[in-house]
Short mmCIF file of C-alpha atoms and ligand atoms in Angstrom, two decimals:
data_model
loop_
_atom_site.label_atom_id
_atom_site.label_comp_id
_atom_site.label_asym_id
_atom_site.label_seq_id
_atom_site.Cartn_x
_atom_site.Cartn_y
_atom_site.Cartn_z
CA UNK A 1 -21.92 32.78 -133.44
CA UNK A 2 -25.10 33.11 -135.03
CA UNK A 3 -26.28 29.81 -136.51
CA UNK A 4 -26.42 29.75 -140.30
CA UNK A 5 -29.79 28.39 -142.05
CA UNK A 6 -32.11 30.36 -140.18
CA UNK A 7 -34.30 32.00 -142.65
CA UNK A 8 -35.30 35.52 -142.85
CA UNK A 9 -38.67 35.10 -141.63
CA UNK A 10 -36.98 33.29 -138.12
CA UNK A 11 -33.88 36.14 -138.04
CA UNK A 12 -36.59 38.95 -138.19
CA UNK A 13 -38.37 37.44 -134.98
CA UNK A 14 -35.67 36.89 -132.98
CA UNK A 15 -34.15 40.13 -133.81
CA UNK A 16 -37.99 41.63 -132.94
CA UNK A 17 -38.01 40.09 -129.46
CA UNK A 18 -34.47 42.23 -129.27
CA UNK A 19 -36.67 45.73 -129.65
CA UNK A 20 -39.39 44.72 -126.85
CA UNK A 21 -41.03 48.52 -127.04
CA UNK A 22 -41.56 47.93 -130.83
CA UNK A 23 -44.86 47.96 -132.73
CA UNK A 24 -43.32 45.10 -135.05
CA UNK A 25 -43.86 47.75 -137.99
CA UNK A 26 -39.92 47.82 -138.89
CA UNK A 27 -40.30 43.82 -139.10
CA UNK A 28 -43.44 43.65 -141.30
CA UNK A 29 -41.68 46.34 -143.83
CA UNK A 30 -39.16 44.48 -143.88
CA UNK A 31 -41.32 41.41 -144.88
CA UNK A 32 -42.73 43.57 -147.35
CA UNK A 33 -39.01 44.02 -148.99
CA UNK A 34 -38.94 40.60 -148.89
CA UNK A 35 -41.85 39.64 -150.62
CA UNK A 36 -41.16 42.21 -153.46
CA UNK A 37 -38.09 41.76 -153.65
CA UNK A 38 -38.77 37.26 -154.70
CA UNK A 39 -41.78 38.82 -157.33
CA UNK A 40 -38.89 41.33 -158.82
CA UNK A 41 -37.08 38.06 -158.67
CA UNK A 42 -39.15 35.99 -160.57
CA UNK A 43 -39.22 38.55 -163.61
CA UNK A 44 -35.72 39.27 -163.85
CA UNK A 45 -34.61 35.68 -164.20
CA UNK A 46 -37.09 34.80 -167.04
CA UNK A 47 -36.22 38.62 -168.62
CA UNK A 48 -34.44 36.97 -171.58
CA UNK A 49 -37.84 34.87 -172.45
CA UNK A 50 -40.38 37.03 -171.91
CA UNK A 51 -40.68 40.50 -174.31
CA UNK A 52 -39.86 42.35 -170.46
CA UNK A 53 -36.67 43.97 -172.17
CA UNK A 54 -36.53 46.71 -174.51
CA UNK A 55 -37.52 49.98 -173.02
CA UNK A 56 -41.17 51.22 -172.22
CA UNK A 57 -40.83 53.88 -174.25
CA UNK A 58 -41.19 56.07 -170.83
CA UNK A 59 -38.98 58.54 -169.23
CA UNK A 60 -38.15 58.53 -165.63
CA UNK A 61 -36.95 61.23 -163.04
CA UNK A 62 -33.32 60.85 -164.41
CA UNK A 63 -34.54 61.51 -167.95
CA UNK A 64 -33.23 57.24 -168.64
CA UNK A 65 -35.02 55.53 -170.93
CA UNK A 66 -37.45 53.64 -168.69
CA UNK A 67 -36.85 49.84 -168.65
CA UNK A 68 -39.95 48.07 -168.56
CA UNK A 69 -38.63 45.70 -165.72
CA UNK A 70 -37.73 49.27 -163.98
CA UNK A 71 -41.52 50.08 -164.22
CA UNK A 72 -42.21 46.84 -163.19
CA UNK A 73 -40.05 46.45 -160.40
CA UNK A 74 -41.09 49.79 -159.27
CA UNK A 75 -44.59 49.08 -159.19
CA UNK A 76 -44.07 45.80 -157.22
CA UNK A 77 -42.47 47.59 -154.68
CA UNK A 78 -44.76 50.31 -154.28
CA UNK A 79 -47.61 47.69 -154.08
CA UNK A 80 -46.13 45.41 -151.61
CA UNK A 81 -45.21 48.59 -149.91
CA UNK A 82 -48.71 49.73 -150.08
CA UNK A 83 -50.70 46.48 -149.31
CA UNK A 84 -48.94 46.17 -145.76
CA UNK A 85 -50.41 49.15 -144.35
CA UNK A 86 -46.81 50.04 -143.16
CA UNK A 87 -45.33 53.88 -144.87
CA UNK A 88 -46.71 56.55 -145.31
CA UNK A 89 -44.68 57.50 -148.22
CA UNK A 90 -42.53 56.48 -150.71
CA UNK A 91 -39.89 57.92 -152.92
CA UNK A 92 -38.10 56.40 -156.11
CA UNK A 93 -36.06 56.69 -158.70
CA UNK A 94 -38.87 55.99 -161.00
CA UNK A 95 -41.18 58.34 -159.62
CA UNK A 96 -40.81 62.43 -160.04
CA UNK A 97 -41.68 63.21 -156.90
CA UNK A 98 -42.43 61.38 -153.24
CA UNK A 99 -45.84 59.45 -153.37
CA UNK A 100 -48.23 60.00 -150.24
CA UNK A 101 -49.57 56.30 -149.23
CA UNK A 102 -53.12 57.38 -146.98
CA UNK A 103 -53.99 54.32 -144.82
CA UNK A 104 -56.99 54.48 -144.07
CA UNK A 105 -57.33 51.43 -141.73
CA UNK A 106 -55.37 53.04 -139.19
CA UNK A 107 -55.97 56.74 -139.72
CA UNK A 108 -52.71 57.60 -141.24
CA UNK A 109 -50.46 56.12 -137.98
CA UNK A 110 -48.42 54.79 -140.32
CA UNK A 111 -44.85 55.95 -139.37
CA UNK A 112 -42.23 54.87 -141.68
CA UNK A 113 -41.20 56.27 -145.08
CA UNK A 114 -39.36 54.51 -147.67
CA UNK A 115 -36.93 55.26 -150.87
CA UNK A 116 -35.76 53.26 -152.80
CA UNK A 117 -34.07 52.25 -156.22
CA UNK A 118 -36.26 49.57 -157.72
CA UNK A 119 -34.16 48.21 -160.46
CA UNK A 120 -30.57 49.67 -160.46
CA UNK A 121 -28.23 48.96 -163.08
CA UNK A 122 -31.22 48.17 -165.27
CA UNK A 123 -29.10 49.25 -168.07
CA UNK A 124 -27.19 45.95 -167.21
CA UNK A 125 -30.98 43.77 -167.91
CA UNK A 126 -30.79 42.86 -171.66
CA UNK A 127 -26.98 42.12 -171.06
CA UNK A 128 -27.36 39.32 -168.21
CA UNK A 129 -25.54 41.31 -165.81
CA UNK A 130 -26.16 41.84 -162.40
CA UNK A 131 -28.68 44.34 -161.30
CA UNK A 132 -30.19 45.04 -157.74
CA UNK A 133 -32.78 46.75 -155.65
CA UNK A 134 -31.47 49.50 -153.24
CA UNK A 135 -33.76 50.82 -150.12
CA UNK A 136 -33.46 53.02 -147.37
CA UNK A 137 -36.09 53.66 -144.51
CA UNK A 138 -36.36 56.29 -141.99
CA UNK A 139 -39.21 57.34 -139.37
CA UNK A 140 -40.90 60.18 -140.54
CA UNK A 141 -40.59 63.69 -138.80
CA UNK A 142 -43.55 65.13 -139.55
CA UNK A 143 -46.97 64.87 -136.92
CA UNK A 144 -48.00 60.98 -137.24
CA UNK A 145 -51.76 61.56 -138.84
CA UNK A 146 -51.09 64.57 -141.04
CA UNK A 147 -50.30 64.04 -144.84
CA UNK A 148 -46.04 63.65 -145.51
CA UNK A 149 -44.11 66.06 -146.69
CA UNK A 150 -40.71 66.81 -148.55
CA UNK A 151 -38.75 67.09 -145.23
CA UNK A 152 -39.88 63.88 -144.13
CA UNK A 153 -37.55 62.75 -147.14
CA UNK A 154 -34.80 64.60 -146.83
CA UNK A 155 -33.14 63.18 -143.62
CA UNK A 156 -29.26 62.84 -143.30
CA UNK A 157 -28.70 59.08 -143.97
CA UNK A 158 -27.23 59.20 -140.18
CA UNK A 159 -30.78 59.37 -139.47
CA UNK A 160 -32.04 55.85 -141.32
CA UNK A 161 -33.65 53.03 -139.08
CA UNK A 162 -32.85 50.39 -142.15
CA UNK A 163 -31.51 50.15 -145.19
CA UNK A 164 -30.26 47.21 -147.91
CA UNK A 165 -30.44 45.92 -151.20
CA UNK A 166 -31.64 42.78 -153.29
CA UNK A 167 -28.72 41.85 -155.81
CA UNK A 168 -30.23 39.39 -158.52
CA UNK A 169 -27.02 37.80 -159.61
CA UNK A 170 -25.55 34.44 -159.59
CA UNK A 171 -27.89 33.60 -157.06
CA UNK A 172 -30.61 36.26 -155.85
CA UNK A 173 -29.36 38.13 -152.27
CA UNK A 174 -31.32 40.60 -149.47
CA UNK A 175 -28.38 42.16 -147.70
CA UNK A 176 -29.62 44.89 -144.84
CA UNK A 177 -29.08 46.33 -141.87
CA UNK A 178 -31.41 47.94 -139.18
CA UNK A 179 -28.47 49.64 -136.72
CA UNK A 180 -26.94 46.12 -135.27
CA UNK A 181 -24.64 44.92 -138.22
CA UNK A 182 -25.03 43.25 -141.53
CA UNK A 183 -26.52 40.13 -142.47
CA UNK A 184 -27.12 38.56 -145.71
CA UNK A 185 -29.69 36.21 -147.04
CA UNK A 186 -29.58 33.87 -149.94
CA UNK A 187 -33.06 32.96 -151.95
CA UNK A 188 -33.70 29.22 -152.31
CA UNK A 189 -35.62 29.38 -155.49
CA UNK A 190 -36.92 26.25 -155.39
CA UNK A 191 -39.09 27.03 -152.32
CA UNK A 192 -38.69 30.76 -151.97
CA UNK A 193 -37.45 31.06 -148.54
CA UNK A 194 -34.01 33.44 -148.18
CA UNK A 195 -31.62 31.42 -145.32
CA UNK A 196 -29.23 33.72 -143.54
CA UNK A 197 -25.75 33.14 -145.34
CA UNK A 198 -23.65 35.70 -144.73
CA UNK A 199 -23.57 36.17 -140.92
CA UNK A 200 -22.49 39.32 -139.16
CA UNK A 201 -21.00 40.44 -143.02
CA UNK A 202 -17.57 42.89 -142.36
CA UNK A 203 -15.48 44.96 -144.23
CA UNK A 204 -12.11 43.72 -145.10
CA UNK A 205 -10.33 47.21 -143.42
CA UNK A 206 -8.19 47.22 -146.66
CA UNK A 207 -8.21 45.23 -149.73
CA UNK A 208 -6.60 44.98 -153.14
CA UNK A 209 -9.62 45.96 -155.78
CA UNK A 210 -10.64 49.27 -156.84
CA UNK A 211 -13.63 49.90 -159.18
CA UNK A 212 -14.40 52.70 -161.17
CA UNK A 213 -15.10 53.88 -164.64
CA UNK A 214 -11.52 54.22 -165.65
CA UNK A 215 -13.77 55.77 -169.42
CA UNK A 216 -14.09 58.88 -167.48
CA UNK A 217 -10.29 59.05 -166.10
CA UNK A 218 -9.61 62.05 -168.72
CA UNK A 219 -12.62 64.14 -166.69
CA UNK A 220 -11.81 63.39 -163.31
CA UNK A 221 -10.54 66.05 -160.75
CA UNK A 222 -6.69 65.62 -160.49
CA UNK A 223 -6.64 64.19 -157.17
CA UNK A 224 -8.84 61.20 -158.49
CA UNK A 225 -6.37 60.70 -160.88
CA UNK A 226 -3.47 60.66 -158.88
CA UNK A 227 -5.18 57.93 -156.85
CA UNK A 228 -5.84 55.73 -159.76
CA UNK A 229 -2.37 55.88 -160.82
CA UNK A 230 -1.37 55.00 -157.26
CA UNK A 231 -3.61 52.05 -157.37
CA UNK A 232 -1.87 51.12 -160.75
CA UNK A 233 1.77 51.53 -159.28
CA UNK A 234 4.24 48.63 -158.76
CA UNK A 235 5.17 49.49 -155.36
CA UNK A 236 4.18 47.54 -151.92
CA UNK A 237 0.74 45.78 -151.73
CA UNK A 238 0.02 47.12 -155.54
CA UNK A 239 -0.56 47.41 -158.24
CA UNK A 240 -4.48 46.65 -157.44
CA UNK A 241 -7.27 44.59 -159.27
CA UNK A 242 -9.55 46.74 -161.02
CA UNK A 243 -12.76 45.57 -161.13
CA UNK A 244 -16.02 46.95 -162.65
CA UNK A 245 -19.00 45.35 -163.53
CA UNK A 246 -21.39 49.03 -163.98
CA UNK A 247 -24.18 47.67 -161.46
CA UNK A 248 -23.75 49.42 -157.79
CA UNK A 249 -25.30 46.82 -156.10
CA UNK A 250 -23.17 44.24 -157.76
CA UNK A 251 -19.90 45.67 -157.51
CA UNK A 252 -20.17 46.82 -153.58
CA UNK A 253 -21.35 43.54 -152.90
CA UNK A 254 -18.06 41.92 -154.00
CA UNK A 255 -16.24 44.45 -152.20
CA UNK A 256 -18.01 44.25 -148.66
CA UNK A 257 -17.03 40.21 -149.34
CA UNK A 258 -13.35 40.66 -150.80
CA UNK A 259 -12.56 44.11 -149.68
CA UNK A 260 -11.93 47.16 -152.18
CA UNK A 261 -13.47 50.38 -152.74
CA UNK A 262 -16.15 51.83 -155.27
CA UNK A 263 -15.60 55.33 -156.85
CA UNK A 264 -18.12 57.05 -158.60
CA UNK A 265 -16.26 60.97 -158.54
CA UNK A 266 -16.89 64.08 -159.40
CA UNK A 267 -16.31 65.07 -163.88
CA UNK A 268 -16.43 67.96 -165.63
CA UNK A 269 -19.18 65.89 -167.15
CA UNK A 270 -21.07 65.57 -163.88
CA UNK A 271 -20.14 68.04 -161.34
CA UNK A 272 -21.68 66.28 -159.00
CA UNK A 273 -21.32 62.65 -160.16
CA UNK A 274 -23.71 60.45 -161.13
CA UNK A 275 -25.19 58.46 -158.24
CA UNK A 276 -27.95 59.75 -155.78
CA UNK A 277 -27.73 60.57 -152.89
CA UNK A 278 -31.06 59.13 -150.92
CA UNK A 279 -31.53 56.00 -152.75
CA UNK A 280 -28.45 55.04 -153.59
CA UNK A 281 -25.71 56.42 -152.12
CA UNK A 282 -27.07 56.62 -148.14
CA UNK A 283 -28.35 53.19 -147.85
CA UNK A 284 -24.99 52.17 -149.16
CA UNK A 285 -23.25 53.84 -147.07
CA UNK A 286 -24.96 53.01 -144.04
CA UNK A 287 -24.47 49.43 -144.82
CA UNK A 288 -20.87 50.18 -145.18
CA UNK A 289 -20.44 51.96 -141.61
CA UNK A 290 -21.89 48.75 -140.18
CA UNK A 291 -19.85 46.61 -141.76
CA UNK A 292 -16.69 48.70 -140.71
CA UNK A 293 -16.21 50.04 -143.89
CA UNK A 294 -16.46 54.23 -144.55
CA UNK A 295 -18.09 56.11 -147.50
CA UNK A 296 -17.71 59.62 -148.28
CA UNK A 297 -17.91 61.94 -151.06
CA UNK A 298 -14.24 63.03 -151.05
CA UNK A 299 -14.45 65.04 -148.05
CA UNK A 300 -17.29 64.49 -146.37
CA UNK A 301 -19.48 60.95 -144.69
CA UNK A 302 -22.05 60.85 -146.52
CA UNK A 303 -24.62 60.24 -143.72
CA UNK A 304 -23.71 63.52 -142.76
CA UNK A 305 -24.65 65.10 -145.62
CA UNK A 306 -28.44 67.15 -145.56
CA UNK A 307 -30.44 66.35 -148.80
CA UNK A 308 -31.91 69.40 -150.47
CA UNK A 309 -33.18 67.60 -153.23
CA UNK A 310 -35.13 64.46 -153.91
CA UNK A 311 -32.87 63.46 -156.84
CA UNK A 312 -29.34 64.67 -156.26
CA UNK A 313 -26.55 63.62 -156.92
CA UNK A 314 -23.17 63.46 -154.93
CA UNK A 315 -19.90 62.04 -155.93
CA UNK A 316 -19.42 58.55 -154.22
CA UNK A 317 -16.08 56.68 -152.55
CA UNK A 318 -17.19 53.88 -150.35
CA UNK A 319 -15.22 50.63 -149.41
CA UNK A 320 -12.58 49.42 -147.34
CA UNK A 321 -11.79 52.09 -144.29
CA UNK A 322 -7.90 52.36 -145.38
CA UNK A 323 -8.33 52.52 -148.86
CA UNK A 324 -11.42 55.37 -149.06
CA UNK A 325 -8.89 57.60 -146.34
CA UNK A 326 -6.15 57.26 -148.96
CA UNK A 327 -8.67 58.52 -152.12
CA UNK A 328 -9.58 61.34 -149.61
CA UNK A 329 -5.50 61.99 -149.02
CA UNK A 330 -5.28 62.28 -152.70
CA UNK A 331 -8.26 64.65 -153.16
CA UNK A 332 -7.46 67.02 -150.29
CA UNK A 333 -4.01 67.36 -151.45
CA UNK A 334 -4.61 67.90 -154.94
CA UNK A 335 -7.48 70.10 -154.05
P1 P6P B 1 -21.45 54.28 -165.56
C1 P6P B 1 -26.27 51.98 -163.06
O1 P6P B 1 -26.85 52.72 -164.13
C2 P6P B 1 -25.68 52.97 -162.07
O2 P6P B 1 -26.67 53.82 -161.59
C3 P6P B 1 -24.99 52.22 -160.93
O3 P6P B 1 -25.61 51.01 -160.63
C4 P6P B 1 -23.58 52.02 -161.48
O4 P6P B 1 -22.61 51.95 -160.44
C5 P6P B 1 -23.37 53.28 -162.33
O5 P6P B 1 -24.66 53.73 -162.73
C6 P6P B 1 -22.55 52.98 -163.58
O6 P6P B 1 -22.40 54.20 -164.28
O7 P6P B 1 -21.44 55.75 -165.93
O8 P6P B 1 -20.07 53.79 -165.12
O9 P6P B 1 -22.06 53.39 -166.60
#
């Protein structure tokens, strides 16, 4: 049973002496996360004081109006990111296309890239509702030493070597995974050390909460909302809990604890849904598969899935193993 209290710092080196082969890179990006991710901290809780709400009048990727803790929390990131000497490229929500980080120190042996939602649900800030960081790292394919490119980007989410997020809520939380399971850490703000609280973290292989933007019911495909209704029938273990709080981070998080599943579908608003697919959607999912949970996008895993874009979208059902198989019964026979 692994002993609780151990802080990040202490579970990344004994978890490095498991890889004996490794460089140590994976742990020092992670580090880097970490470090980011108590700055990103910092400015979220005092949001409400300081004139960091309000938009920056800015446009991202998604054509959102920008945030200015998104463009802050992006830029932290990419800095700590940066500073370590670590990736050799980084993608974002924030940022139109991938960013190329040259190291010069070590002639370009960098080997990792990373993507990454810096701020999501940062429609959520000015509100006091949870919002989170979402990241996802893979090695890259391309020759170590030559510039990246696109395809080191877009790699099935089978093929990530970590992946987490940072969920500043009630209390601020690192949740990741690097292939071995899923551990969470809880920030002590008063020193600014994360401690390893959440051990080993499963998911509950069914559960009684479903979250989803019951707004959009009237544009979902048929199947979706034959499974809503199901989850809203008075028959056996139902009707469920619906639950929604409009932050990704925020609302898997409580599922992975109580059990549930997450549905963002398919509308004849968004054919395609709204969530991406390389920052969002495949680091979730990958935490999801480790914790025993599934995540597909109706029919398919989604770490099967090959990107073609750097900002696509993919409908999104991820949660408890019993309840996302019963969404995909519903889909596939309403098809
Ligand atoms: P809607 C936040 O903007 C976000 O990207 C996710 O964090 C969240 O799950 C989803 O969008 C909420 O979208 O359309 O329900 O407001």
């Amino acid at each position: 049973m692994t002993k609780k209290n151990k802080t990040l710092g202490e579970f990344i080196i004994e978890n490095q002496r498991a890889f004996p082969y490794s460089t140590g890179e994976l742990s020092k990006l992670i580090n880097a996360i970490r470090l980011a991710a108590k700055v990103v901290n910092h400015e979220v809780n005092k949001a409400g004081l300081v004139d960091v709400l309000g938009s920056s009048g800015d446009i991202n990727a998604q054509g959102e109006d920008q945030q200015k803790l998104d463009v802050l929390a992006n830029e932290k990131f990419i800095q700590s990111l940066t500073n370590r000497e670590i990736v050799c490229g980084i993608a974002s929500e924030e940022e139109d296309d991938f960013v190329a980080i040259n190291s010069h120190d070590n002639n370009n042996q960098n080997k990792y890239v990373v993507l990454f939602d810096p701020l999501d649900g940062s429609s959520n800030i000015d509100v006091n509702v949870s919002v989170g960081t979402i990241f996802s790292i893979y090695r890259r394919v391309t020759p170590i030493g030559t510039p990246v490119t696109i395809d080191d980007f877009l790699q099935p989410g089978r093929d990530q070597v970590a992946a987490g997020y940072v969920v500043y809520g009630t209390s601020t939380m690192l949740v990741y995974t690097t292939g071995y399971g899923v551990n969470g850490f809880t920030l002590n703000p008063a020193i600014g050390t994360f401690y390893l609280s959440h051990p080993n973290m499963q998911y509950p292989e069914n559960g009684s909460i479903y979250s989803v933007n019951e707004g959009n019911y009237v544009h979902f495909p048929e199947g979706v909302k034959k499974y809503i209704k199901y989850c809203q029938m008075e028959e056996e273990d139902r009707p469920y809990t619906s639950r929604y709080i409009g932050s990704l981070v925020s609302d898997f998080h409580r599922n992975m604890i109580k059990g549930g599943i997450f549905l963002y579908p398919e509308s004849s608003k968004a054919m395609n849904g709204k969530l991406r697919l390389l920052y969002e959607c495949n680091p979730i999912a990958y935490l999801a598969e480790q914790a025993g949970g599934k995540a597909s996008d109706g029919t398919r895993a989604i770490l099967d899935i090959k990107p073609t874009e750097l900002h696509q979208r993919v409908p999104f059902y991820c949660g408890s193993k019993k309840m996302v198989e019963k969404a995909e019964e519903f889909i596939e026979n309403y098809k």
